[in-house]
Amino acid sequence: MNSVAIVPPDGGEVIELGPARMRILEDGGTTAHRLGIGEITLAPHSAGPPQHRHAEHDEGFYVVSGTVRFTVGHAEYEAPAGTLVMVPPGVPHTFANPGDEPVVMVNTFTPDLYVQYFRDLRDAAARDGELTGAATVRVMARYATTPATEYD
């Protein structure tokens, strides 16, 4: 028999990554690894990860508060609260918070494989004393994700 997972507002696994905070709400344990869900809080005037492509999972972002700037290849999109952004495999993307207030997004991964990416980033930062771009790219590679430097 499966159990229902209920994560209260102060629950979940919290991973601090410099200007970003990821709160894992569903690590795939309840969904047989079909879906992972996190809550990202990004500090004001912060960049997200380098632009990248996922080969094996879809990623979704629902903006709860603030306005996020999504970059998809060469195009930029402003995404205020209430916006949903769905990124299929192979599409280059990143996000940033150019504003003066923190942004909060619900982040989904189908399947859940990218949840462990955030744990691995935390471990790399703890081991190296900081999270570098090179370390981020190395961790991305473990999850069928590559930096995107050329766009169609």
PDB file of C-alpha atoms in Angstrom:
ATOM      1  CA  MET A   1       0.000   0.000   0.000  1.00  0.00           C
ATOM      2  CA  ASN A   2       1.347   3.417  -0.941  1.00  0.00           C
ATOM      3  CA  SER A   3       1.396   6.275   1.541  1.00  0.00           C
ATOM      4  CA  VAL A   4       0.416   9.858   0.942  1.00  0.00           C
ATOM      5  CA  ALA A   5       3.285  12.313   1.431  1.00  0.00           C
ATOM      6  CA  ILE A   6       2.465  15.569   3.195  1.00  0.00           C
ATOM      7  CA  VAL A   7       5.247  18.141   3.452  1.00  0.00           C
ATOM      8  CA  PRO A   8       4.445  21.036   5.798  1.00  0.00           C
ATOM      9  CA  PRO A   9       5.636  24.609   5.124  1.00  0.00           C
ATOM     10  CA  ASP A  10       8.749  24.071   7.269  1.00  0.00           C
ATOM     11  CA  GLY A  11       9.365  20.527   5.983  1.00  0.00           C
ATOM     12  CA  GLY A  12      11.400  19.019   3.210  1.00  0.00           C
ATOM     13  CA  GLU A  13      15.134  18.738   2.768  1.00  0.00           C
ATOM     14  CA  VAL A  14      16.787  22.172   2.521  1.00  0.00           C
ATOM     15  CA  ILE A  15      19.900  22.581   0.374  1.00  0.00           C
ATOM     16  CA  GLU A  16      21.709  25.932   0.511  1.00  0.00           C
ATOM     17  CA  LEU A  17      23.657  26.781  -2.654  1.00  0.00           C
ATOM     18  CA  GLY A  18      24.964  30.318  -2.244  1.00  0.00           C
ATOM     19  CA  PRO A  19      22.251  32.701  -3.496  1.00  0.00           C
ATOM     20  CA  ALA A  20      19.909  29.767  -4.176  1.00  0.00           C
ATOM     21  CA  ARG A  21      18.007  27.668  -1.686  1.00  0.00           C
ATOM     22  CA  MET A  22      16.406  24.402  -2.826  1.00  0.00           C
ATOM     23  CA  ARG A  23      13.797  22.763  -0.621  1.00  0.00           C
ATOM     24  CA  ILE A  24      13.132  19.221  -1.810  1.00  0.00           C
ATOM     25  CA  LEU A  25       9.400  18.574  -1.494  1.00  0.00           C
ATOM     26  CA  GLU A  26       9.240  15.230  -3.354  1.00  0.00           C
ATOM     27  CA  ASP A  27      12.424  13.272  -3.994  1.00  0.00           C
ATOM     28  CA  GLY A  28      10.705  10.583  -6.058  1.00  0.00           C
ATOM     29  CA  GLY A  29      10.144   8.242  -3.135  1.00  0.00           C
ATOM     30  CA  THR A  30       6.369   8.648  -3.224  1.00  0.00           C
ATOM     31  CA  THR A  31       6.045   8.730  -7.022  1.00  0.00           C
ATOM     32  CA  ALA A  32       8.136   5.659  -7.873  1.00  0.00           C
ATOM     33  CA  HIS A  33      10.688   8.155  -9.267  1.00  0.00           C
ATOM     34  CA  ARG A  34       8.317   9.497 -11.939  1.00  0.00           C
ATOM     35  CA  LEU A  35       8.324  13.018 -10.458  1.00  0.00           C
ATOM     36  CA  GLY A  36      10.556  15.166  -8.252  1.00  0.00           C
ATOM     37  CA  ILE A  37       9.492  18.540  -6.871  1.00  0.00           C
ATOM     38  CA  GLY A  38      11.474  21.311  -5.239  1.00  0.00           C
ATOM     39  CA  GLU A  39      10.982  24.882  -4.157  1.00  0.00           C
ATOM     40  CA  ILE A  40      13.716  27.263  -5.312  1.00  0.00           C
ATOM     41  CA  THR A  41      14.288  30.596  -3.602  1.00  0.00           C
ATOM     42  CA  LEU A  42      16.734  32.815  -5.482  1.00  0.00           C
ATOM     43  CA  ALA A  43      18.207  35.916  -3.844  1.00  0.00           C
ATOM     44  CA  PRO A  44      17.845  39.347  -5.476  1.00  0.00           C
ATOM     45  CA  HIS A  45      20.296  40.201  -8.258  1.00  0.00           C
ATOM     46  CA  SER A  46      21.371  36.549  -8.650  1.00  0.00           C
ATOM     47  CA  ALA A  47      22.145  34.433 -11.658  1.00  0.00           C
ATOM     48  CA  GLY A  48      21.067  30.837 -11.833  1.00  0.00           C
ATOM     49  CA  PRO A  49      23.074  27.991 -13.330  1.00  0.00           C
ATOM     50  CA  PRO A  50      24.949  28.269 -16.626  1.00  0.00           C
ATOM     51  CA  GLN A  51      22.642  27.778 -19.604  1.00  0.00           C
ATOM     52  CA  HIS A  52      22.260  24.024 -20.086  1.00  0.00           C
ATOM     53  CA  ARG A  53      20.307  21.195 -21.720  1.00  0.00           C
ATOM     54  CA  HIS A  54      18.837  18.090 -20.065  1.00  0.00           C
ATOM     55  CA  ALA A  55      18.848  14.928 -22.162  1.00  0.00           C
ATOM     56  CA  GLU A  56      16.702  12.706 -19.963  1.00  0.00           C
ATOM     57  CA  HIS A  57      14.119  14.767 -18.107  1.00  0.00           C
ATOM     58  CA  ASP A  58      11.525  17.485 -18.467  1.00  0.00           C
ATOM     59  CA  GLU A  59      11.815  20.427 -16.102  1.00  0.00           C
ATOM     60  CA  GLY A  60       9.046  22.758 -14.985  1.00  0.00           C
ATOM     61  CA  PHE A  61       9.109  26.074 -13.147  1.00  0.00           C
ATOM     62  CA  TYR A  62       6.055  27.719 -11.596  1.00  0.00           C
ATOM     63  CA  VAL A  63       6.798  31.243 -10.368  1.00  0.00           C
ATOM     64  CA  VAL A  64       5.198  31.715  -6.945  1.00  0.00           C
ATOM     65  CA  SER A  65       6.552  35.182  -6.156  1.00  0.00           C
ATOM     66  CA  GLY A  66       8.787  37.759  -7.787  1.00  0.00           C
ATOM     67  CA  THR A  67       9.743  37.944 -11.459  1.00  0.00           C
ATOM     68  CA  VAL A  68      12.220  35.498 -12.969  1.00  0.00           C
ATOM     69  CA  ARG A  69      14.180  36.129 -16.159  1.00  0.00           C
ATOM     70  CA  PHE A  70      14.375  32.929 -18.213  1.00  0.00           C
ATOM     71  CA  THR A  71      16.926  32.687 -21.002  1.00  0.00           C
ATOM     72  CA  VAL A  72      16.232  30.114 -23.718  1.00  0.00           C
ATOM     73  CA  GLY A  73      19.033  30.151 -26.253  1.00  0.00           C
ATOM     74  CA  HIS A  74      19.268  33.797 -27.323  1.00  0.00           C
ATOM     75  CA  ALA A  75      15.743  34.757 -26.180  1.00  0.00           C
ATOM     76  CA  GLU A  76      14.906  36.250 -22.788  1.00  0.00           C
ATOM     77  CA  TYR A  77      11.499  36.074 -21.118  1.00  0.00           C
ATOM     78  CA  GLU A  78      10.222  37.880 -18.029  1.00  0.00           C
ATOM     79  CA  ALA A  79       8.141  35.501 -15.926  1.00  0.00           C
ATOM     80  CA  PRO A  80       6.119  37.188 -13.160  1.00  0.00           C
ATOM     81  CA  ALA A  81       4.309  35.315 -10.385  1.00  0.00           C
ATOM     82  CA  GLY A  82       1.720  32.949 -11.824  1.00  0.00           C
ATOM     83  CA  THR A  83       3.852  31.996 -14.845  1.00  0.00           C
ATOM     84  CA  LEU A  84       4.564  28.360 -15.732  1.00  0.00           C
ATOM     85  CA  VAL A  85       7.660  27.510 -17.798  1.00  0.00           C
ATOM     86  CA  MET A  86       8.011  23.931 -19.082  1.00  0.00           C
ATOM     87  CA  VAL A  87      11.353  22.894 -20.578  1.00  0.00           C
ATOM     88  CA  PRO A  88      11.470  19.649 -22.589  1.00  0.00           C
ATOM     89  CA  PRO A  89      14.675  17.643 -22.999  1.00  0.00           C
ATOM     90  CA  GLY A  90      17.251  19.210 -25.297  1.00  0.00           C
ATOM     91  CA  VAL A  91      16.139  22.844 -24.928  1.00  0.00           C
ATOM     92  CA  PRO A  92      18.838  25.247 -23.650  1.00  0.00           C
ATOM     93  CA  HIS A  93      17.744  27.276 -20.651  1.00  0.00           C
ATOM     94  CA  THR A  94      18.679  29.109 -17.487  1.00  0.00           C
ATOM     95  CA  PHE A  95      17.092  31.624 -15.158  1.00  0.00           C
ATOM     96  CA  ALA A  96      18.046  34.605 -13.015  1.00  0.00           C
ATOM     97  CA  ASN A  97      16.588  37.030 -10.526  1.00  0.00           C
ATOM     98  CA  PRO A  98      17.424  40.563 -11.701  1.00  0.00           C
ATOM     99  CA  GLY A  99      14.985  42.135  -9.231  1.00  0.00           C
ATOM    100  CA  ASP A 100      15.250  43.598  -5.752  1.00  0.00           C
ATOM    101  CA  GLU A 101      13.193  40.893  -3.990  1.00  0.00           C
ATOM    102  CA  PRO A 102      13.784  37.139  -3.659  1.00  0.00           C
ATOM    103  CA  VAL A 103      11.940  34.940  -6.155  1.00  0.00           C
ATOM    104  CA  VAL A 104      10.288  31.660  -5.280  1.00  0.00           C
ATOM    105  CA  MET A 105       9.566  28.938  -7.833  1.00  0.00           C
ATOM    106  CA  VAL A 106       8.177  25.424  -7.660  1.00  0.00           C
ATOM    107  CA  ASN A 107      10.520  23.256  -9.733  1.00  0.00           C
ATOM    108  CA  THR A 108       9.508  19.857 -11.166  1.00  0.00           C
ATOM    109  CA  PHE A 109      11.594  17.067 -12.694  1.00  0.00           C
ATOM    110  CA  THR A 110      10.091  14.186 -14.671  1.00  0.00           C
ATOM    111  CA  PRO A 111      11.519  11.716 -13.948  1.00  0.00           C
ATOM    112  CA  ASP A 112      13.011  12.665 -10.577  1.00  0.00           C
ATOM    113  CA  LEU A 113      16.697  12.081 -11.404  1.00  0.00           C
ATOM    114  CA  TYR A 114      17.690  15.748 -11.062  1.00  0.00           C
ATOM    115  CA  VAL A 115      16.810  15.896  -7.344  1.00  0.00           C
ATOM    116  CA  GLN A 116      20.130  14.220  -6.547  1.00  0.00           C
ATOM    117  CA  TYR A 117      21.929  16.888  -8.617  1.00  0.00           C
ATOM    118  CA  PHE A 118      21.197  19.467  -5.913  1.00  0.00           C
ATOM    119  CA  ARG A 119      22.524  17.187  -3.192  1.00  0.00           C
ATOM    120  CA  ASP A 120      25.670  16.602  -5.222  1.00  0.00           C
ATOM    121  CA  LEU A 121      26.123  20.365  -5.730  1.00  0.00           C
ATOM    122  CA  ARG A 122      25.880  20.879  -1.973  1.00  0.00           C
ATOM    123  CA  ASP A 123      28.495  18.163  -1.396  1.00  0.00           C
ATOM    124  CA  ALA A 124      30.843  19.659  -4.031  1.00  0.00           C
ATOM    125  CA  ALA A 125      30.576  23.099  -2.417  1.00  0.00           C
ATOM    126  CA  ALA A 126      31.259  21.645   1.036  1.00  0.00           C
ATOM    127  CA  ARG A 127      34.272  19.707  -0.264  1.00  0.00           C
ATOM    128  CA  ASP A 128      35.772  22.571  -2.304  1.00  0.00           C
ATOM    129  CA  GLY A 129      34.803  25.468  -0.033  1.00  0.00           C
ATOM    130  CA  GLU A 130      32.770  27.113  -2.803  1.00  0.00           C
ATOM    131  CA  LEU A 131      30.704  26.136  -5.803  1.00  0.00           C
ATOM    132  CA  THR A 132      32.553  26.921  -9.016  1.00  0.00           C
ATOM    133  CA  GLY A 133      31.241  26.864 -12.558  1.00  0.00           C
ATOM    134  CA  ALA A 134      33.554  23.949 -13.370  1.00  0.00           C
ATOM    135  CA  ALA A 135      32.252  21.932 -10.414  1.00  0.00           C
ATOM    136  CA  THR A 136      28.667  22.677 -11.466  1.00  0.00           C
ATOM    137  CA  VAL A 137      29.356  21.402 -14.999  1.00  0.00           C
ATOM    138  CA  ARG A 138      30.980  18.222 -13.617  1.00  0.00           C
ATOM    139  CA  VAL A 139      27.939  17.526 -11.450  1.00  0.00           C
ATOM    140  CA  MET A 140      25.547  18.272 -14.341  1.00  0.00           C
ATOM    141  CA  ALA A 141      27.307  15.628 -16.444  1.00  0.00           C
ATOM    142  CA  ARG A 142      26.270  12.925 -13.947  1.00  0.00           C
ATOM    143  CA  TYR A 143      22.636  13.651 -14.808  1.00  0.00           C
ATOM    144  CA  ALA A 144      22.700  13.748 -18.621  1.00  0.00           C
ATOM    145  CA  THR A 145      22.944  17.534 -18.577  1.00  0.00           C
ATOM    146  CA  THR A 146      25.412  19.587 -20.581  1.00  0.00           C
ATOM    147  CA  PRO A 147      26.264  23.289 -20.806  1.00  0.00           C
ATOM    148  CA  ALA A 148      24.628  24.987 -23.767  1.00  0.00           C
ATOM    149  CA  THR A 149      26.977  27.282 -25.645  1.00  0.00           C
ATOM    150  CA  GLU A 150      25.533  27.033 -29.168  1.00  0.00           C
ATOM    151  CA  TYR A 151      21.877  27.600 -30.010  1.00  0.00           C
ATOM    152  CA  ASP A 152      19.850  26.627 -33.049  1.00  0.00           C
TER     153      ASP A 152
END
